[in-house]
C-alpha cells in the first residue's frame, strides 16, 4: 500500500516536473545523486582514510602524504596555514552535502590548537608608536645579517590599540605559516609552552625564509619560533639574519595572509550553506572566530614599517605614516610579530609588508568581512577597512591584467625591500603610488612564474562575481576565461596545463607567454572550478563544458589514495646546494647537525638520508637524471574534492 502510494505520487510529479520525478525515482532505486557529487564523496573519504596518511595522530593535515617533498615547506610532514585553510573549505563543503557541520567546527578547533600561536607573552609591551627597528632586505643570503638602523623613520601602527580594546588583550589571532607536525627538527616549540626539544613528539612551530628574494627553500636555515639560544650559535639563530650590538632571546611568528583569507572564505561559504540547511547556530561560534581572524588580517594591508604609501624612493626620505596613510589596502605577502622572552624584557614588535602579489588577493573574503553580518569584525574601523580593500583589490586586477587576459605579478611600496628608486620604466605607471613588480617578494624561482597563481586568485574573483554579480568584474573574468581556455591543452580526454609563464613589459602593456606545460593536479582543479563559477554566473556554456571536461580528465587519474600523476621535480638536483653561513659562525641543531660555512641543504637536514625515497636522490647526486616522483599534496587533493563538489552544486549534476 505504501509503495503503491509512493509511485502514485511519482506519477503525478512526472506530469508536473520531469526533472524532479527522475531524481526521486533515482533515490527510490538507490542511485546516488550525481556523478560529481559521488566524486566529491569518494575523494573526501580517501582524504579521511587514516591508512592513506593525510593527517597526523593529532588530526593535523600534513603538507603531503610523502615525506621527501621540498617546496615552500622543506619536508612533506610539515604543514602550512595554507593546508589548514583548505581543510576548512573541504569541511564546509562536506557540511553542505551532509547537513552536518561538526567537522568544520572540529577543523577550526584543530587550527586554533596547533597553528595559532598561544605563546605571545610580551606583546603587551609593544609600542604602536614605534612598531619595529628598520633593517634593509638584501638581494642575496650572503649579504646577511642585515644591520638594524634606528635612524630610519618608521610609522605608527593604527590597529594595535583598537584591537586590544576590542578583544581585551594583547594577542594576535593569526595563523603562523609553518608547523613541523612531527617535530622532525626537534625544536619542540609547542603552543603555550615555548619549551620541549627533541623529546617532544607533537607539532612544533618553526621558521624558515628570512634572507631576501634569492633565498629559495634550498638556501634556508630553519630556526625555532621561540629562540632561547638553546640551539644554533651563541645568539641562537638571530645573528644570521639581523645585525645588532646585542641579542635577546625572543619569540617570533609570521602569517601568510592568503591562507588566513582563505579560511575566512571557507567560513563565508559555511555561513551560506548552514543557513540554507537551517543549522547556522551549530557553527556560529566558529564563524565568530573567523570574523576575529579577519580583524587581525588587516595587518596585511600595511607597509612593512608603517611608512606612508606612495612614491617611496628613499628609506630616509619616505616618512613614517600616521593613521591609515600607511595602508595600501591590499593583501600583502606576510606580516610578522614577536618580542622578548618574559625574563629578558617586555618589548615586542610588529611588521607588515609593502609588497602585494595579485595571487594573494581575495575579494570574496574582503566582501564577506565588509558585508556579511556574521563575519563583520568587531573593531570600529574594520568593516570600512575591508570595504576599501575590496575596491582596491578589484582595481589591482584591472591594473595587472595583460591584453591576453592573464594577471601579472604585483606591486610594492618598497623597491628591493629597502625603498630603493626603481628603474624609470617601472615608475611610468604606478598603482596608488605603488611600483609594478613582475616577481614580487621572491626570485628563485620567480614568484609569478608558476601558473597556479592564476587560478588560485581568479577563482576567488569568480566566486565574488558569482555572489554579487558586480558588473565591474565581468569583463575582467571574461578576458581571463578566454585566455585560459586557449592556453590549456585539452584533447582526447587528457590535459596539459601551463606551468611556467614569462612576462614582458610594464602596465598598461604587459604581455605573457607560456614556456612549459605540465599535468599538475591542483592547478587543473582550481582552473576548472574558476571556470565553473564564471559559467554559472555568466551563462558561458563553453566555460561550463570546458570545466566539465577538465574535471573528467582529472578523474581518469583516480587511485586509492586520491588523484595524482607522477611528476619530475626539476629542482631535485639541489640537495647538496650550499647554504650560506658567515665565516666563523658555528651552531648546531637539536639532533646534532652542524651549521657552519660548509653547510648544505641536506647537511643541516641529515635525517633526509633515512627517508624511504632517498636512494632516488643519491642517484641524482651521482649524476643520474631526475626520476619521477608521486606526490599527494593535501592542498591539491582537497582542491580536487572541492571542485567536484562545487560543480555538482552549481549545475546540479
XYZ file of C-alpha atoms in Angstrom:
653
model
C 0.000 0.000 0.000
C 2.805 2.419 0.941
C 4.772 1.509 -2.172
C 1.677 1.988 -4.345
C 1.063 5.408 -2.804
C 4.653 6.484 -3.382
C 4.570 5.554 -7.054
C 1.203 7.267 -7.480
C 2.834 10.481 -6.220
C 5.771 9.974 -8.519
C 3.441 9.589 -11.497
C 1.795 12.928 -10.668
C 5.178 14.579 -10.246
C 6.262 13.214 -13.593
C 3.464 15.101 -15.260
C 4.405 18.305 -13.417
C 8.170 18.223 -13.408
C 10.113 15.582 -15.270
C 13.449 16.508 -13.681
C 12.229 16.212 -10.087
C 10.451 12.946 -10.826
C 13.502 11.344 -12.356
C 15.565 12.480 -9.363
C 13.089 10.915 -6.911
C 12.868 7.719 -8.906
C 16.637 7.506 -8.751
C 16.521 7.845 -4.983
C 13.900 5.093 -4.731
C 16.128 2.876 -6.820
C 19.085 3.620 -4.527
C 21.041 5.540 -7.187
C 23.326 8.274 -5.824
C 22.584 11.908 -6.595
C 25.118 12.638 -9.311
C 28.499 11.937 -10.861
C 30.352 14.934 -9.440
C 28.783 14.645 -6.012
C 29.806 10.985 -5.988
C 33.327 12.022 -6.887
C 33.430 14.544 -4.048
C 32.339 11.905 -1.571
C 34.849 9.432 -2.950
C 37.726 11.907 -2.722
C 36.620 13.106 0.722
C 36.706 9.550 2.058
C 40.177 8.971 0.628
C 41.478 12.099 2.343
C 39.970 10.983 5.650
C 41.004 7.339 5.310
C 43.564 7.004 8.106
C 45.518 4.372 6.186
C 46.254 6.954 3.481
C 48.131 9.187 5.926
C 46.887 12.681 5.188
C 46.592 13.565 8.906
C 48.850 13.171 11.923
C 47.658 11.427 15.067
C 46.696 14.871 16.405
C 44.460 15.459 13.365
C 46.842 17.981 11.763
C 46.854 17.839 7.940
C 50.325 17.085 6.566
C 51.575 19.102 3.601
C 51.699 15.779 1.755
C 51.436 12.063 2.388
C 55.021 11.656 1.225
C 57.924 12.950 3.315
C 60.591 13.634 0.677
C 58.943 16.833 -0.520
C 60.839 20.124 -0.875
C 58.718 23.069 -1.993
C 57.857 26.045 0.246
C 57.859 23.634 3.195
C 61.186 21.799 3.175
C 59.695 18.500 4.362
C 56.468 16.733 3.436
C 55.382 16.153 7.028
C 55.443 19.802 7.887
C 52.237 21.696 7.276
C 51.179 25.215 6.470
C 48.394 27.629 7.254
C 47.504 27.134 3.585
C 46.767 23.448 4.239
C 44.573 24.368 7.196
C 42.591 26.838 5.088
C 41.909 24.117 2.508
C 40.921 21.763 5.317
C 38.290 24.253 6.495
C 36.963 24.719 2.973
C 36.702 20.961 2.462
C 34.737 20.543 5.699
C 32.440 23.480 4.930
C 31.503 21.820 1.630
C 31.033 18.478 3.343
C 28.688 20.230 5.774
C 26.564 21.447 2.885
C 26.353 17.976 1.385
C 25.628 16.126 4.641
C 23.825 18.846 6.591
C 26.257 18.262 9.470
C 28.886 20.972 10.012
C 30.543 19.427 13.056
C 33.683 18.566 11.065
C 34.003 22.244 10.066
C 33.952 23.198 13.737
C 36.485 20.470 14.522
C 38.811 21.704 11.779
C 38.780 25.227 13.210
C 39.363 23.869 16.721
C 42.407 21.955 15.481
C 43.672 25.070 13.714
C 43.255 27.121 16.874
C 45.024 24.483 18.948
C 48.106 23.986 16.798
C 48.791 26.832 14.351
C 47.554 29.999 16.053
C 50.428 30.781 18.428
C 49.238 30.925 22.026
C 52.656 31.909 23.372
C 52.833 35.705 22.953
C 53.903 36.674 26.480
C 55.311 40.177 25.993
C 53.055 41.540 23.242
C 51.507 43.789 25.878
C 54.787 45.715 25.931
C 54.505 46.632 22.248
C 54.636 50.361 21.487
C 52.468 51.112 18.424
C 54.214 54.472 18.028
C 57.471 52.576 17.407
C 56.499 49.256 15.782
C 59.978 47.924 14.889
C 63.567 48.955 14.180
C 64.333 49.181 10.473
C 66.600 46.715 8.631
C 67.200 46.502 4.870
C 66.127 43.499 2.882
C 69.174 42.386 0.915
C 69.360 40.807 -2.536
C 71.135 37.564 -1.585
C 71.585 35.437 1.555
C 75.335 36.184 1.535
C 74.574 39.839 2.377
C 73.018 38.851 5.691
C 72.905 39.602 8.570
C 71.337 42.968 7.772
C 72.148 45.754 10.209
C 69.350 47.301 12.239
C 69.155 51.065 11.656
C 67.446 53.112 14.334
C 67.935 56.294 12.283
C 65.480 55.255 9.549
C 61.987 56.661 10.227
C 59.121 54.232 10.798
C 55.432 54.985 11.148
C 52.724 54.394 13.703
C 50.627 51.255 13.978
C 46.959 52.336 13.851
C 45.499 48.890 14.617
C 47.061 47.639 17.833
C 45.236 49.747 20.412
C 41.915 49.307 18.621
C 42.320 45.524 18.578
C 43.472 45.438 22.198
C 40.457 47.455 23.306
C 38.091 45.355 21.212
C 39.258 41.975 22.496
C 40.557 42.941 25.916
C 44.074 41.569 25.478
C 47.307 41.987 23.566
C 47.175 38.893 21.376
C 47.419 38.339 17.609
C 44.695 35.928 16.474
C 46.502 34.902 13.277
C 47.982 31.671 11.980
C 51.749 31.202 11.941
C 52.517 29.858 8.491
C 54.669 26.764 9.160
C 54.299 23.796 11.503
C 56.737 20.897 11.988
C 53.987 18.349 12.567
C 56.140 15.503 13.912
C 58.838 17.743 15.465
C 61.377 16.488 12.921
C 63.829 19.291 13.696
C 63.439 18.768 17.432
C 62.810 22.381 18.449
C 59.665 21.377 20.313
C 58.035 24.814 20.148
C 54.545 23.666 21.038
C 51.703 26.081 21.667
C 51.594 27.704 25.067
C 54.895 26.131 26.155
C 57.851 27.515 24.214
C 59.771 24.548 25.502
C 60.217 20.903 24.671
C 63.135 19.988 22.463
C 63.690 16.660 20.693
C 61.792 14.628 23.262
C 58.507 16.287 22.292
C 56.592 14.234 19.732
C 53.769 16.613 18.833
C 53.517 19.582 16.437
C 56.141 22.305 16.740
C 56.114 25.768 15.179
C 59.196 26.621 13.099
C 60.522 29.434 10.886
C 62.487 29.425 7.628
C 62.741 32.178 4.948
C 64.274 35.441 6.185
C 67.119 36.366 3.835
C 65.863 38.141 0.745
C 64.323 37.228 -2.634
C 67.082 34.807 -3.719
C 66.698 32.638 -0.624
C 64.887 29.708 -2.151
C 63.901 26.827 0.095
C 67.242 25.209 -0.799
C 69.138 28.068 0.860
C 67.130 28.408 4.060
C 68.272 27.918 7.644
C 65.299 26.595 9.651
C 65.035 28.068 13.116
C 62.705 27.926 16.144
C 59.866 30.367 16.716
C 60.968 30.574 20.345
C 64.687 31.269 20.137
C 66.012 30.905 23.667
C 69.596 30.389 22.438
C 69.410 26.669 23.319
C 70.212 25.752 19.709
C 72.081 27.474 16.911
C 75.068 29.564 17.935
C 75.942 31.934 20.747
C 72.968 34.137 19.891
C 70.720 31.314 18.800
C 69.846 31.929 15.156
C 69.181 35.669 15.395
C 72.605 36.934 14.259
C 72.269 35.029 10.974
C 69.507 37.417 9.960
C 69.906 40.789 11.703
C 72.994 42.675 12.798
C 72.821 44.287 16.230
C 75.042 45.264 19.143
C 73.482 42.632 21.391
C 70.807 39.957 21.123
C 67.906 38.971 23.333
C 66.138 35.591 23.353
C 62.755 36.100 21.742
C 59.640 34.574 20.233
C 58.547 35.452 16.674
C 55.837 34.398 14.226
C 54.902 35.080 10.601
C 51.482 34.925 8.946
C 50.764 34.042 5.308
C 47.744 36.318 4.769
C 46.356 34.481 1.758
C 45.803 31.439 3.981
C 44.008 33.418 6.688
C 41.878 34.993 3.958
C 41.070 31.555 2.502
C 39.987 30.390 5.955
C 37.574 33.324 6.083
C 36.417 32.498 2.553
C 35.625 28.980 3.777
C 33.706 30.464 6.708
C 31.709 32.605 4.265
C 30.524 29.510 2.422
C 29.859 27.721 5.710
C 27.561 30.607 6.712
C 25.638 30.471 3.426
C 25.318 26.698 3.403
C 24.499 26.264 7.085
C 21.749 28.878 6.771
C 20.372 27.053 3.743
C 20.290 23.852 5.786
C 18.736 25.624 8.761
C 21.627 24.775 11.107
C 23.545 28.044 11.321
C 23.502 28.038 15.121
C 25.735 24.958 15.037
C 28.633 26.979 13.547
C 28.008 30.457 14.983
C 30.867 30.281 17.489
C 33.331 29.172 14.826
C 32.168 31.912 12.463
C 32.734 34.497 15.195
C 36.340 33.289 15.390
C 36.711 33.656 11.625
C 35.469 37.251 11.915
C 38.057 37.827 14.647
C 40.790 36.446 12.392
C 39.619 38.902 9.739
C 40.050 41.749 12.208
C 43.734 40.896 12.688
C 44.192 40.096 9.000
C 44.119 43.859 8.449
C 47.828 43.862 9.280
C 48.249 42.529 5.736
C 47.117 45.934 4.437
C 50.118 47.893 5.733
C 53.620 48.812 4.653
C 56.354 46.800 6.385
C 57.441 49.667 8.631
C 54.159 51.582 8.505
C 55.707 54.127 6.155
C 53.425 56.371 4.160
C 52.162 54.693 0.972
C 53.170 56.064 -2.415
C 56.348 57.059 -4.233
C 58.707 55.790 -1.526
C 62.150 56.007 -3.142
C 64.388 56.561 -0.118
C 64.304 54.819 3.235
C 65.377 58.063 4.891
C 63.075 60.440 2.999
C 59.974 58.252 2.858
C 58.154 59.335 6.027
C 56.521 57.200 8.645
C 52.765 57.059 8.335
C 50.113 58.224 10.740
C 46.591 56.894 10.898
C 45.795 54.787 7.853
C 48.086 56.511 5.329
C 50.492 53.572 5.677
C 47.800 51.202 4.350
C 47.875 50.039 0.735
C 44.658 48.047 1.493
C 45.844 45.015 -0.479
C 46.589 41.564 0.910
C 50.361 41.527 1.211
C 52.839 38.636 1.297
C 53.252 38.404 5.064
C 53.157 40.145 8.409
C 55.217 39.209 11.452
C 55.262 39.818 15.176
C 57.451 38.888 18.117
C 59.016 40.021 21.351
C 61.406 39.370 24.179
C 61.219 36.338 26.420
C 59.494 37.494 29.601
C 62.608 37.029 31.726
C 64.666 39.154 29.310
C 62.458 42.166 28.629
C 58.937 43.421 27.997
C 59.249 44.762 24.447
C 57.616 43.492 21.258
C 57.467 44.359 17.567
C 55.119 44.074 14.554
C 55.882 44.500 10.854
C 53.789 44.231 7.689
C 54.947 44.065 4.074
C 54.874 46.678 1.335
C 54.736 44.045 -1.438
C 51.455 42.554 -2.662
C 51.155 39.739 -5.208
C 47.960 39.530 -7.259
C 47.913 35.808 -6.425
C 47.234 36.551 -2.750
C 44.213 38.799 -3.273
C 40.825 37.550 -2.070
C 37.914 39.829 -2.959
C 35.391 37.297 -1.629
C 36.961 37.448 1.841
C 37.020 41.257 1.696
C 33.368 41.244 0.649
C 32.425 38.856 3.456
C 34.245 40.891 6.113
C 32.590 44.117 4.983
C 29.082 42.936 4.027
C 28.085 39.699 5.793
C 26.765 40.446 9.272
C 28.013 37.216 10.820
C 31.545 37.860 9.547
C 31.890 41.579 10.202
C 34.772 42.041 12.673
C 34.087 43.784 15.975
C 36.674 46.568 15.766
C 35.203 50.007 14.959
C 37.126 50.582 11.706
C 37.388 47.003 10.437
C 34.343 46.954 8.177
C 35.305 50.194 6.441
C 38.894 48.970 6.029
C 37.695 45.792 4.330
C 35.274 47.748 2.128
C 38.201 49.876 0.973
C 40.304 46.754 0.483
C 37.633 45.192 -1.706
C 37.644 48.149 -4.078
C 41.437 48.343 -4.077
C 41.789 44.634 -4.889
C 39.369 44.897 -7.804
C 41.368 47.846 -9.124
C 44.556 45.791 -8.874
C 43.171 43.010 -11.094
C 42.348 45.584 -13.741
C 45.761 47.252 -13.398
C 47.686 43.979 -13.753
C 45.649 42.270 -16.475
C 47.500 41.716 -19.724
C 45.922 42.144 -23.157
C 45.980 38.341 -23.360
C 43.954 38.052 -20.136
C 46.474 36.756 -17.578
C 47.426 38.750 -14.484
C 50.966 39.985 -13.977
C 52.861 39.894 -10.654
C 52.096 42.650 -8.186
C 53.046 45.996 -6.689
C 55.282 47.251 -3.911
C 55.838 50.290 -1.734
C 59.434 49.216 -1.074
C 61.555 48.585 -4.150
C 64.136 45.866 -3.428
C 62.661 45.667 0.070
C 64.619 48.758 1.102
C 62.723 51.653 -0.513
C 65.160 51.991 -3.434
C 64.419 54.051 -6.543
C 63.128 51.755 -9.330
C 64.206 51.980 -12.941
C 62.380 54.745 -14.791
C 60.291 52.360 -16.903
C 58.800 50.797 -13.748
C 57.643 54.139 -12.366
C 55.924 55.210 -15.574
C 52.539 53.999 -14.369
C 52.120 53.359 -10.645
C 49.205 51.915 -8.689
C 48.190 54.362 -5.961
C 51.877 55.230 -5.816
C 52.978 51.576 -5.662
C 55.503 50.283 -8.202
C 54.782 47.361 -10.535
C 56.924 44.269 -9.878
C 56.618 41.210 -12.123
C 58.165 38.958 -9.424
C 57.358 40.454 -6.024
C 58.998 39.018 -2.879
C 60.969 36.054 -4.225
C 63.011 35.334 -7.336
C 64.164 31.688 -7.073
C 62.027 30.725 -8.881
C 60.237 33.985 -9.824
C 57.065 34.391 -7.798
C 54.797 34.811 -10.812
C 56.337 32.116 -12.984
C 54.036 29.416 -11.630
C 50.720 29.265 -13.472
C 48.964 28.175 -10.283
C 48.838 31.763 -9.061
C 46.410 32.467 -11.928
C 43.537 30.136 -10.938
C 44.232 30.461 -7.197
C 43.444 34.151 -7.258
C 40.996 34.298 -10.162
C 38.891 31.586 -8.504
C 38.247 33.990 -5.611
C 37.384 36.736 -8.069
C 34.975 34.388 -9.866
C 33.350 33.400 -6.558
C 32.943 37.071 -5.704
C 31.274 37.659 -9.076
C 29.032 34.628 -8.605
C 27.861 36.003 -5.253
C 27.498 39.693 -6.171
C 27.166 39.926 -9.983
C 29.385 43.010 -9.764
C 29.382 44.385 -13.325
C 32.893 45.812 -12.862
C 34.291 42.295 -12.677
C 32.542 40.726 -15.673
C 34.883 41.920 -18.471
C 37.961 41.063 -16.392
C 36.795 37.493 -15.837
C 35.611 37.084 -19.410
C 39.026 38.001 -20.774
C 40.811 35.699 -18.325
C 38.486 32.765 -19.093
C 39.029 33.144 -22.832
C 42.809 33.231 -22.327
C 42.960 30.234 -20.037
C 40.768 28.079 -22.262
C 43.050 28.885 -25.202
C 46.156 28.182 -23.100
C 45.188 24.736 -21.773
C 45.697 21.702 -23.987
C 42.579 19.604 -23.526
C 42.084 16.820 -26.038
C 41.332 13.098 -26.241
C 40.141 13.127 -22.655
C 43.501 14.293 -21.280
C 45.039 17.646 -20.387
C 48.213 19.724 -20.245
C 48.322 22.827 -18.029
C 50.604 25.837 -18.413
C 53.330 25.722 -15.767
C 55.994 28.377 -16.389
C 54.835 31.816 -17.500
C 57.135 34.565 -18.768
C 56.383 38.284 -18.696
C 57.393 41.297 -20.722
C 56.640 44.989 -20.347
C 55.043 47.140 -17.666
C 51.490 48.408 -17.096
C 49.475 49.042 -19.105
C 51.332 46.965 -21.719
C 52.358 43.719 -20.048
C 52.414 40.533 -22.100
C 52.525 36.879 -21.112
C 53.810 33.801 -22.883
C 53.774 30.162 -21.821
C 57.108 28.394 -21.604
C 56.493 24.987 -20.024
C 53.448 22.699 -19.740
C 52.670 20.165 -17.046
C 49.900 17.915 -15.733
C 49.634 19.487 -12.308
C 46.554 18.267 -10.456
C 45.934 21.272 -8.203
C 46.155 23.941 -10.876
C 43.901 21.957 -13.211
C 41.333 21.564 -10.456
C 41.435 25.225 -9.438
C 41.096 26.288 -13.070
C 38.088 24.020 -13.580
C 36.401 25.484 -10.504
C 37.136 29.056 -11.597
C 35.548 28.403 -14.969
C 32.585 26.715 -13.271
C 31.858 29.761 -11.106
C 32.272 32.047 -14.104
C 29.962 29.880 -16.214
C 27.310 29.644 -13.501
C 27.279 33.425 -13.073
C 27.556 34.442 -16.727
C 25.857 31.631 -18.613
C 29.026 30.920 -20.597
C 28.296 27.433 -21.942
C 31.773 26.994 -23.405
C 33.342 27.618 -19.988
C 30.907 25.196 -18.360
C 31.779 22.443 -20.827
C 35.489 23.178 -20.510
C 35.250 22.917 -16.724
C 33.405 19.618 -17.011
C 35.908 18.186 -19.491
C 38.836 19.193 -17.300
C 37.275 17.571 -14.227
C 36.585 14.410 -16.218
C 40.197 14.350 -17.398
C 41.374 14.667 -13.800
C 39.185 11.812 -12.639
C 40.938 9.459 -15.039
C 43.888 9.566 -12.629
C 41.948 8.412 -9.573
C 43.691 5.928 -7.295
C 43.007 4.541 -3.792
C 44.948 7.452 -2.251
C 43.441 10.276 -4.293
C 44.109 11.728 -7.706
C 47.701 12.153 -8.798
C 50.028 11.976 -11.771
C 53.764 11.148 -11.490
C 55.983 14.198 -11.992
C 59.641 15.103 -12.399
C 60.536 17.794 -9.792
C 63.091 19.785 -11.757
C 64.739 21.260 -8.630
C 65.618 17.934 -7.002
C 69.249 18.139 -8.050
C 69.815 20.787 -5.364
C 70.010 18.660 -2.212
C 73.726 19.355 -1.838
C 73.407 23.059 -2.649
C 75.490 25.272 -0.323
C 73.607 27.206 2.339
C 75.303 30.482 3.128
C 76.593 30.790 6.687
C 79.041 33.612 7.562
C 82.645 32.541 8.004
C 83.377 31.758 11.631
C 79.724 31.267 12.572
C 79.073 27.842 14.101
C 75.971 26.313 15.624
C 74.056 23.068 15.998
C 70.563 21.697 15.596
C 68.829 19.707 18.350
C 69.808 16.400 16.737
C 73.433 17.460 16.282
C 73.661 18.646 12.661
C 76.352 21.330 12.486
C 75.663 24.726 10.926
C 78.803 26.417 9.608
C 80.263 27.887 6.430
C 80.345 24.446 4.766
C 76.604 23.853 5.292
C 74.457 22.355 2.557
C 70.724 21.774 2.311
C 70.963 18.102 3.247
C 73.949 18.667 5.525
C 71.738 20.517 8.007
C 68.938 18.016 7.415
C 70.890 14.771 7.672
C 67.721 12.898 8.652
C 66.670 13.105 4.995
C 69.185 10.327 4.273
C 66.934 7.939 6.189
C 63.921 8.755 4.018
C 62.392 5.762 2.160
C 62.969 7.506 -1.184
C 66.472 8.849 -0.502
C 68.009 6.358 -2.918
C 66.403 8.317 -5.759
C 68.213 11.445 -4.612
C 71.514 9.571 -4.363
C 71.120 8.545 -7.989
C 70.587 12.179 -8.973
C 73.593 13.354 -6.956
C 75.678 10.647 -8.636
C 74.926 12.213 -11.998
C 71.705 10.475 -12.942
C 68.565 12.027 -14.361
C 65.828 13.223 -12.014
C 63.307 10.349 -11.881
C 59.544 10.507 -11.483
C 58.029 11.037 -8.046
C 54.415 10.670 -6.962
C 53.093 13.253 -4.517
C 49.757 13.588 -2.745
C 49.771 17.209 -1.607
C 46.996 17.976 0.834
C 46.056 21.281 -0.781
C 45.814 19.723 -4.251
C 43.807 16.687 -3.132
C 41.326 18.840 -1.216
C 41.154 21.271 -4.123
C 40.102 18.418 -6.397
C 37.409 17.299 -3.961
C 36.135 20.872 -3.611
C 35.998 21.281 -7.387
C 33.940 18.125 -7.828
C 31.543 19.234 -5.097
C 31.328 22.783 -6.409
C 30.475 21.632 -9.924
C 27.752 19.372 -8.521
C 26.248 22.252 -6.530
C 26.450 24.849 -9.298
C 24.991 22.704 -12.045
C 23.033 20.080 -10.129
C 24.980 17.310 -11.853
